[in-house]
Short mmCIF file of C-alpha atoms in Angstrom, two decimals:
data_model
loop_
_atom_site.label_atom_id
_atom_site.label_comp_id
_atom_site.label_asym_id
_atom_site.label_seq_id
_atom_site.Cartn_x
_atom_site.Cartn_y
_atom_site.Cartn_z
CA MET A 1 179.96 213.88 104.07
CA SER A 2 179.87 214.47 100.35
CA GLY A 3 180.10 210.72 99.76
CA PHE A 4 177.11 210.18 102.05
CA LEU A 5 175.09 212.80 100.19
CA SER A 6 175.98 211.36 96.80
CA GLY A 7 174.83 207.94 98.03
CA ARG A 8 171.48 209.43 99.04
CA THR A 9 171.22 211.11 95.68
CA ILE A 10 171.84 207.86 93.84
CA LEU A 11 169.22 206.02 95.88
CA SER A 12 166.62 208.69 95.42
CA SER A 13 167.06 208.61 91.68
CA VAL A 14 166.39 204.89 91.37
CA GLY A 15 162.71 203.95 90.79
CA THR A 16 161.06 201.02 92.52
CA ALA A 17 160.94 199.07 89.25
CA GLN A 18 164.77 199.31 89.03
CA ILE A 19 165.39 197.73 92.41
CA ASN A 20 166.58 194.13 92.16
CA ASP A 21 163.64 191.75 92.65
CA ASP A 22 165.42 190.10 95.57
CA ALA A 23 165.74 193.37 97.43
CA VAL A 24 163.76 193.98 100.58
CA THR A 25 161.25 196.75 100.09
CA PRO A 26 158.59 198.17 102.42
CA ALA A 27 155.90 196.48 100.31
CA LYS A 28 157.58 193.11 100.69
CA LEU A 29 157.95 193.60 104.41
CA ALA A 30 154.20 193.99 104.80
CA SER A 31 152.36 190.80 105.88
CA THR A 32 150.47 188.93 103.19
CA GLU A 33 146.75 189.27 103.76
CA ILE A 34 144.98 185.99 104.47
CA ASN A 35 141.52 184.92 103.36
CA ALA A 36 140.57 182.07 105.73
CA GLN A 37 138.00 179.59 104.42
CA THR A 38 136.61 176.71 106.48
CA GLY A 39 133.78 175.40 104.27
CA THR A 40 133.72 172.61 101.74
CA SER A 41 133.55 174.88 98.69
CA TYR A 42 134.98 178.24 97.69
CA THR A 43 134.99 180.27 94.47
CA LEU A 44 137.84 182.73 94.01
CA ALA A 45 136.96 186.42 94.30
CA LEU A 46 138.66 189.46 92.76
CA ALA A 47 139.81 190.53 96.22
CA ASP A 48 141.91 187.33 96.47
CA GLU A 49 144.54 188.67 94.07
CA GLY A 50 147.86 188.68 95.89
CA LYS A 51 146.39 187.04 99.00
CA LEU A 52 146.96 183.68 100.64
CA VAL A 53 143.71 181.69 100.72
CA THR A 54 143.70 179.12 103.51
CA LEU A 55 141.38 176.11 103.21
CA SER A 56 140.58 174.11 106.32
CA ASN A 57 138.08 171.27 106.48
CA THR A 58 138.23 167.56 107.32
CA GLY A 59 136.02 166.84 104.31
CA THR A 60 136.79 167.31 100.63
CA VAL A 61 137.03 171.00 99.65
CA THR A 62 136.22 172.18 96.12
CA LEU A 63 138.08 175.32 94.98
CA THR A 64 136.58 176.81 91.82
CA VAL A 65 138.13 179.31 89.42
CA PRO A 66 135.35 181.54 88.03
CA ALA A 67 134.88 182.36 84.36
CA ASN A 68 136.34 185.65 83.10
CA SER A 69 132.83 186.75 82.18
CA SER A 70 131.93 186.46 85.87
CA ILE A 71 135.08 187.86 87.50
CA ALA A 72 137.65 189.48 85.21
CA PHE A 73 140.96 188.84 86.94
CA PRO A 74 143.79 190.56 85.04
CA VAL A 75 145.99 188.20 83.05
CA GLY A 76 149.03 187.49 85.22
CA THR A 77 147.05 187.38 88.50
CA LYS A 78 148.61 185.09 91.10
CA ILE A 79 146.75 183.58 94.06
CA LYS A 80 148.34 181.26 96.58
CA PHE A 81 146.46 178.84 98.79
CA VAL A 82 147.29 176.29 101.46
CA ASN A 83 145.49 173.19 102.73
CA LEU A 84 145.45 173.51 106.52
CA ASN A 85 143.42 170.41 107.33
CA THR A 86 143.17 166.70 106.51
CA GLY A 87 140.54 166.95 103.76
CA ASN A 88 141.61 166.94 100.13
CA VAL A 89 141.30 170.11 98.05
CA ASN A 90 140.03 169.63 94.49
CA ILE A 91 140.87 172.52 92.16
CA GLY A 92 138.82 173.07 89.03
CA GLY A 93 137.38 175.72 86.76
CA ALA A 94 133.83 176.85 86.23
CA SER A 95 132.23 176.08 82.86
CA GLY A 96 134.56 177.27 80.11
CA VAL A 97 137.62 177.62 82.36
CA THR A 98 140.73 175.49 81.88
CA VAL A 99 143.10 174.76 84.77
CA ARG A 100 146.38 173.42 83.45
CA ALA A 101 148.60 171.33 85.69
CA ALA A 102 151.47 168.91 85.17
CA ASP A 103 150.09 165.40 84.59
CA ASP A 104 146.59 166.85 85.16
CA LYS A 105 147.15 166.66 88.93
CA THR A 106 144.69 169.13 90.39
CA VAL A 107 144.30 167.77 93.91
CA ILE A 108 146.00 168.84 97.14
CA ALA A 109 145.93 165.70 99.28
CA THR A 110 148.63 166.67 101.81
CA GLN A 111 148.01 168.79 104.87
CA TYR A 112 149.93 172.11 104.83
CA ALA A 113 150.76 171.81 101.13
CA VAL A 114 150.93 175.14 99.27
CA CYS A 115 149.92 175.77 95.64
CA GLU A 116 149.59 178.76 93.35
CA LEU A 117 147.20 179.62 90.53
CA GLN A 118 148.23 182.11 87.85
CA LYS A 119 145.99 183.41 85.09
CA ILE A 120 147.76 183.03 81.73
CA ASP A 121 144.91 183.76 79.32
CA THR A 122 141.29 184.91 79.37
CA ASP A 123 139.91 181.66 80.77
CA VAL A 124 143.11 179.67 81.27
CA TRP A 125 144.96 179.29 84.57
CA SER A 126 148.18 177.46 85.46
CA LEU A 127 148.43 175.46 88.70
CA SER A 128 151.77 174.79 90.37
CA GLY A 129 153.01 173.67 93.76
CA GLU A 130 152.65 170.63 96.01
CA ARG A 131 149.97 168.44 94.49
CA ALA A 132 148.95 164.82 95.00
CA THR A 133 149.77 161.83 92.97
CA GLU A 134 146.80 160.81 90.87
CA LEU A 135 143.90 160.16 93.23
CA VAL A 136 140.18 159.71 93.00
CA THR A 137 139.34 161.97 95.93
CA SER A 138 135.58 161.42 96.02
CA HIS A 139 132.69 160.34 93.81
CA SER A 140 129.04 160.70 93.07
CA SER A 141 126.75 157.82 92.23
CA SER A 142 123.26 156.62 91.46
CA GLY A 143 121.73 153.34 92.54
CA SER A 144 122.16 153.93 96.30
CA PRO A 145 125.42 152.03 96.92
CA THR A 146 126.78 151.62 100.43
CA VAL A 147 129.90 153.74 101.06
CA THR A 148 132.34 152.96 103.87
CA THR A 149 135.83 154.15 104.82
CA ASP A 150 138.77 151.79 105.36
CA GLY A 151 141.78 153.88 106.40
CA ASN A 152 142.78 156.03 103.41
CA PHE A 153 140.34 154.19 101.13
CA LYS A 154 136.67 154.52 100.24
CA VAL A 155 134.70 151.34 99.53
CA VAL A 156 131.61 151.66 97.33
CA LYS A 157 129.37 148.57 97.30
CA PHE A 158 126.68 148.30 94.63
CA THR A 159 123.96 145.74 95.34
CA GLY A 160 121.86 147.11 92.48
CA SER A 161 122.70 148.76 89.18
CA GLY A 162 123.69 152.44 88.99
CA THR A 163 126.52 154.77 88.00
CA PHE A 164 129.86 155.82 89.50
CA THR A 165 131.39 159.22 88.69
CA PRO A 166 134.87 159.91 90.14
CA VAL A 167 136.17 163.28 91.26
CA GLY A 168 139.77 163.12 90.13
CA SER A 169 141.51 160.71 87.80
CA GLY A 170 143.37 157.62 88.88
CA ALA A 171 142.91 153.91 89.47
CA VAL A 172 140.28 151.96 91.37
CA GLU A 173 140.23 148.37 92.59
CA LEU A 174 137.29 146.21 91.53
CA LEU A 175 135.38 143.12 92.56
CA VAL A 176 132.69 142.12 90.05
CA VAL A 177 130.51 139.06 90.77
CA ALA A 178 127.65 138.05 88.47
CA GLY A 179 124.30 136.56 89.46
CA GLY A 180 124.28 132.85 90.33
CA GLY A 181 122.41 130.27 88.29
CA GLY A 182 119.08 128.85 89.42
CA GLY A 183 118.92 125.29 90.74
CA ALA A 184 116.79 122.46 89.29
CA ALA A 185 117.85 118.93 90.25
CA GLY A 186 121.47 119.95 89.80
CA GLY A 187 122.79 122.90 91.77
CA GLY A 188 123.12 126.27 90.05
CA GLY A 189 126.59 127.46 89.12
CA ALA A 190 128.03 130.50 90.88
CA GLY A 191 128.17 133.83 89.13
CA GLY A 192 131.47 134.67 87.50
CA TYR A 193 134.02 136.07 89.97
CA ARG A 194 136.54 138.64 88.72
CA THR A 195 138.87 141.19 90.32
CA ALA A 196 140.99 144.05 89.02
CA ALA A 197 143.81 145.51 91.11
CA SER A 198 143.96 148.68 89.00
CA HIS A 199 141.25 149.94 86.64
CA SER A 200 141.77 153.47 85.29
CA VAL A 201 139.01 156.05 85.65
CA THR A 202 138.82 159.64 84.44
CA ASN A 203 137.63 162.69 86.33
CA SER A 204 133.89 163.48 85.94
CA THR A 205 133.23 160.49 83.66
CA SER A 206 130.08 158.54 84.50
CA TYR A 207 130.69 154.77 84.54
CA THR A 208 127.81 152.32 84.28
CA VAL A 209 127.53 149.71 87.04
CA THR A 210 125.43 146.61 86.34
CA VAL A 211 124.63 144.10 89.08
CA GLY A 212 123.34 140.80 87.69
CA ALA A 213 120.20 139.12 89.01
CA GLY A 214 120.15 135.48 90.08
CA GLY A 215 118.70 132.89 87.71
CA ALA A 216 115.15 131.56 87.99
CA ILE A 217 114.44 128.10 89.37
CA GLY A 218 114.01 124.87 87.48
CA SER A 219 112.37 121.67 88.70
CA HIS A 220 113.67 118.26 89.65
CA HIS A 221 111.01 116.53 87.55
CA SER A 222 111.15 117.37 83.86
CA ALA A 223 109.97 120.98 84.13
CA GLY A 224 113.15 122.47 82.78
CA ASN A 225 116.67 123.48 83.71
CA GLY A 226 117.41 126.35 86.03
CA ALA A 227 118.03 129.67 84.28
CA ASN A 228 121.44 131.27 84.01
CA GLY A 229 122.16 134.29 86.19
CA SER A 230 122.72 137.70 84.63
CA ASN A 231 126.08 139.34 83.98
CA SER A 232 127.58 142.04 86.22
CA SER A 233 129.96 144.78 85.07
CA PHE A 234 131.76 148.01 85.84
CA ASP A 235 132.60 150.00 82.72
CA SER A 236 133.95 147.35 80.29
CA PHE A 237 135.04 144.97 83.05
CA ALA A 238 132.45 142.18 83.23
CA SER A 239 131.71 138.76 84.72
CA THR A 240 129.31 136.13 83.39
CA GLY A 241 126.13 134.88 85.03
CA GLY A 242 126.26 131.43 86.61
CA GLY A 243 124.88 128.44 84.69
CA GLY A 244 121.53 126.95 85.64
CA GLY A 245 121.34 123.47 87.16
CA GLY A 246 119.98 120.58 85.08
CA ASP A 247 116.66 118.81 85.60
CA ASN A 248 116.32 115.03 85.44
CA GLY A 249 113.95 114.70 82.52
CA ASN A 250 116.49 114.04 79.76
CA THR A 251 114.57 116.36 77.46
CA HIS A 252 115.93 119.82 78.14
CA GLY A 253 119.25 119.66 76.38
CA THR A 254 122.81 120.61 77.12
CA LEU A 255 123.40 122.97 80.01
CA SER A 256 124.53 126.46 79.06
CA ALA A 257 128.00 127.62 80.01
CA GLY A 258 128.18 130.14 82.84
CA GLY A 259 130.64 132.00 85.05
CA SER A 260 130.61 128.67 86.86
CA GLY A 261 128.64 125.79 85.37
CA GLY A 262 125.45 124.21 86.71
CA GLY A 263 125.37 120.67 88.07
CA GLU A 264 124.09 117.81 85.89
CA GLY A 265 120.52 116.70 86.69
CA GLU A 266 119.94 113.27 88.24
CA GLY A 267 119.12 110.50 85.79
CA SER A 268 119.93 112.80 82.91
CA VAL A 269 121.78 112.31 79.66
CA GLN A 270 123.10 115.86 80.03
CA THR A 271 126.68 116.64 80.85
CA GLN A 272 127.51 119.13 83.57
CA GLY A 273 127.61 122.82 82.63
CA PRO A 274 131.01 124.32 81.72
CA GLY A 275 132.44 127.30 83.59
CA ASN A 276 134.48 130.34 82.55
CA ALA A 277 132.05 131.22 79.78
CA GLY A 278 133.84 134.53 79.26
CA SER A 279 137.15 132.73 78.54
CA TYR A 280 138.92 135.02 81.01
CA THR A 281 142.42 134.66 82.42
CA PRO A 282 142.44 134.02 85.31
CA SER A 283 139.29 131.93 85.08
CA GLU A 284 136.06 133.42 86.44
CA GLY A 285 134.75 130.04 87.63
CA ASN A 286 134.59 126.25 87.34
CA ASP A 287 132.51 123.44 85.84
CA GLY A 288 129.50 121.91 87.56
CA GLY A 289 129.53 118.37 88.93
CA GLN A 290 128.27 115.16 87.28
CA ALA A 291 125.13 113.25 88.23
CA ASN A 292 125.07 109.63 89.42
CA ASP A 293 122.50 107.25 87.94
CA SER A 294 122.66 104.68 90.74
CA ALA A 295 120.00 103.99 93.34
CA SER A 296 118.86 105.00 95.74
CA ALA A 297 119.82 108.70 95.74
CA TYR A 298 120.53 109.17 92.03
CA GLY A 299 122.46 112.21 93.20
CA ALA A 300 122.59 115.29 90.96
CA GLY A 301 125.78 117.31 90.52
CA GLY A 302 126.61 120.42 92.52
CA GLY A 303 127.11 123.76 90.78
CA GLY A 304 130.64 124.99 90.19
CA GLY A 305 132.16 127.69 92.42
CA ALA A 306 134.82 130.35 91.94
CA THR A 307 137.51 128.19 93.55
CA ALA A 308 136.38 124.60 92.92
CA VAL A 309 134.36 122.46 90.54
CA GLY A 310 130.96 121.23 91.70
CA GLY A 311 130.92 117.91 93.53
CA ASN A 312 129.68 114.82 91.71
CA GLY A 313 126.47 113.14 92.84
CA SER A 314 126.64 109.67 94.33
CA SER A 315 124.33 106.75 95.03
CA SER A 316 123.72 108.21 98.51
CA SER A 317 123.69 112.01 98.05
CA GLY A 318 123.74 115.00 95.75
CA GLY A 319 127.05 116.64 95.00
CA ALA A 320 128.23 119.60 97.06
CA GLY A 321 128.46 123.02 95.50
CA GLY A 322 131.94 124.17 94.54
CA ALA A 323 133.66 126.49 97.02
CA GLY A 324 133.75 130.22 96.45
CA THR A 325 136.63 132.67 96.92
CA ALA A 326 137.37 134.94 99.89
CA ASN A 327 138.09 138.62 99.23
CA ASP A 328 138.87 141.51 101.61
CA ILE A 329 138.21 144.48 99.29
CA THR A 330 135.78 145.88 101.88
CA GLY A 331 138.38 145.70 104.65
CA SER A 332 136.97 142.41 105.97
CA SER A 333 137.19 138.97 104.41
CA VAL A 334 133.98 137.85 102.71
CA THR A 335 133.54 134.73 100.54
CA TYR A 336 131.68 135.04 97.24
CA ALA A 337 130.52 132.84 94.36
CA GLY A 338 129.82 129.42 95.86
CA GLY A 339 127.95 126.78 93.84
CA GLY A 340 124.55 125.33 94.73
CA GLY A 341 124.31 121.80 96.13
CA GLY A 342 122.84 118.96 94.04
CA GLY A 343 119.55 117.25 94.95
CA PHE A 344 118.61 113.56 95.17
CA ALA A 345 115.71 111.53 93.79
CA VAL A 346 114.38 108.78 96.09
CA SER A 347 116.28 108.66 99.34
CA GLY A 348 119.60 110.14 100.30
CA SER A 349 121.32 113.31 101.49
CA ASN A 350 121.09 116.82 100.08
CA GLY A 351 124.22 118.32 98.60
CA ALA A 352 125.65 121.18 100.69
CA GLY A 353 125.97 124.65 99.22
CA GLY A 354 129.48 125.82 98.48
CA SER A 355 131.05 128.44 100.77
CA GLY A 356 130.32 131.86 99.35
CA GLY A 357 126.54 131.89 99.29
CA GLY A 358 125.78 128.64 97.49
CA GLY A 359 122.32 127.31 98.37
CA ALA A 360 121.94 123.81 99.81
CA ALA A 361 119.74 121.25 98.05
CA GLY A 362 116.38 120.53 99.64
CA GLN A 363 112.63 120.31 99.16
CA PRO A 364 112.70 122.93 97.68
CA GLY A 365 116.33 123.92 97.18
CA THR A 366 117.68 126.90 99.11
CA ALA A 367 118.25 130.14 97.22
CA GLY A 368 121.77 131.41 96.75
CA THR A 369 122.63 134.24 99.14
CA ALA A 370 121.85 137.68 97.76
CA ASN A 371 124.81 139.77 96.59
CA THR A 372 127.29 136.91 96.71
CA GLY A 373 126.57 135.38 93.31
CA GLY A 374 125.85 132.02 94.98
CA GLY A 375 124.17 129.31 92.91
CA GLY A 376 120.70 128.07 93.86
CA GLY A 377 120.41 124.69 95.55
CA GLY A 378 119.00 121.72 93.64
CA GLY A 379 115.56 120.32 94.38
CA SER A 380 115.29 116.88 96.01
CA THR A 381 112.14 114.79 95.76
CA GLY A 382 112.12 111.87 98.12
CA GLY A 383 109.43 110.53 95.81
CA ASN A 384 107.60 113.86 95.72
CA PRO A 385 107.67 115.28 92.17
CA ALA A 386 107.41 118.89 93.41
CA GLY A 387 111.11 119.25 94.25
CA ASN A 388 111.92 122.67 92.77
CA GLY A 389 115.38 124.18 92.87
CA GLY A 390 116.36 127.46 94.56
CA LEU A 391 116.84 130.88 93.00
CA GLY A 392 120.34 132.01 92.17
CA GLY A 393 121.80 134.72 94.39
CA SER A 394 122.21 138.21 92.93
CA GLY A 395 125.68 139.55 92.16
CA VAL A 396 127.62 142.51 93.52
CA VAL A 397 130.05 145.19 92.28
CA ILE A 398 132.51 146.70 94.78
CA ILE A 399 134.82 149.63 94.02
CA ARG A 400 137.71 150.62 96.28
CA TYR A 401 139.82 153.74 95.82
CA GLN A 402 142.44 155.72 97.73
CA PHE A 403 141.03 159.17 98.49
CA GLN A 404 143.85 160.57 100.65
CA GLU A 405 147.52 160.02 101.37
#
């Protein structure tokens, strides 16, 4: 009996602070209070200290740590939270607040993952727990791009210039196609075609997106070469506008280099336009085709495409535009950057446009397809001196990123 009493005496003399931290106490037996949140944004409140905050939404949820001047959590405060749904949770601080995490990973991209925030200084918090690999979880943009979902990926298609601002840091996949060259007698060259499997982006940084316009038309009869298309770019990753097609007047000089080169004009002393003006590896495009000075077609050269050089003109027809390249960055295969077909002079056949939006030759030439970077078709005359070429097709910039695991 005395031993039992002495045991009670010993226990009663030990303060709570002296009990081993692994011991079971009445306070630890009590259930942790839960703050259930189902919206797409939540800012921590003082009452969350010591609670479990649950976040449940199929969309992206933004969890914000407030500034100390707004809510003065004591230094050392710990708050746990769990992602109960399929949407990602992005964790960040209000203006002036730093959230420190290993490798700057501040995204919960796994359902049922648990993390903890602890305040370690006035406006500094430490984040630990189950966080995602580096992901761009969402974005904002200007320029009205089209956004689609392909499994765990978002696809952002810019058909006009704008900006792209990622939420989260990581890598994005790119397709950048420049504007196609305008046709004259020769077909316009396709806009430069370039891809990047992994281009690094940084959280909250605004990246400029430029979508190149197609080149203006030239004329079959001595009115000038087609104009080059304009460059396209995302950040520093760029492609070069397609080269304009040549006219047949012998007076308008050497054709400018382009992403792909323009076709040589019929009856001309020009040479075909060179491709890969940006000197990129792998090449962004190919040379245009040569003209043929033999009757009766005096066929002009086709514009170069992303995959193939422009076809040479012949005595019976204009050269075909060079073939473009298929790409499935959107989730479906689409062919881009085909060259414009070359025209003819007296009698013959029009050169076909290259696959990937290249315009066919005609009276006038057909425009390259918009947002493919296709070259404009050359103008044929059939004895009619009003055989203008077709406009080059505008370019496109497509961004693809993994937003969930």
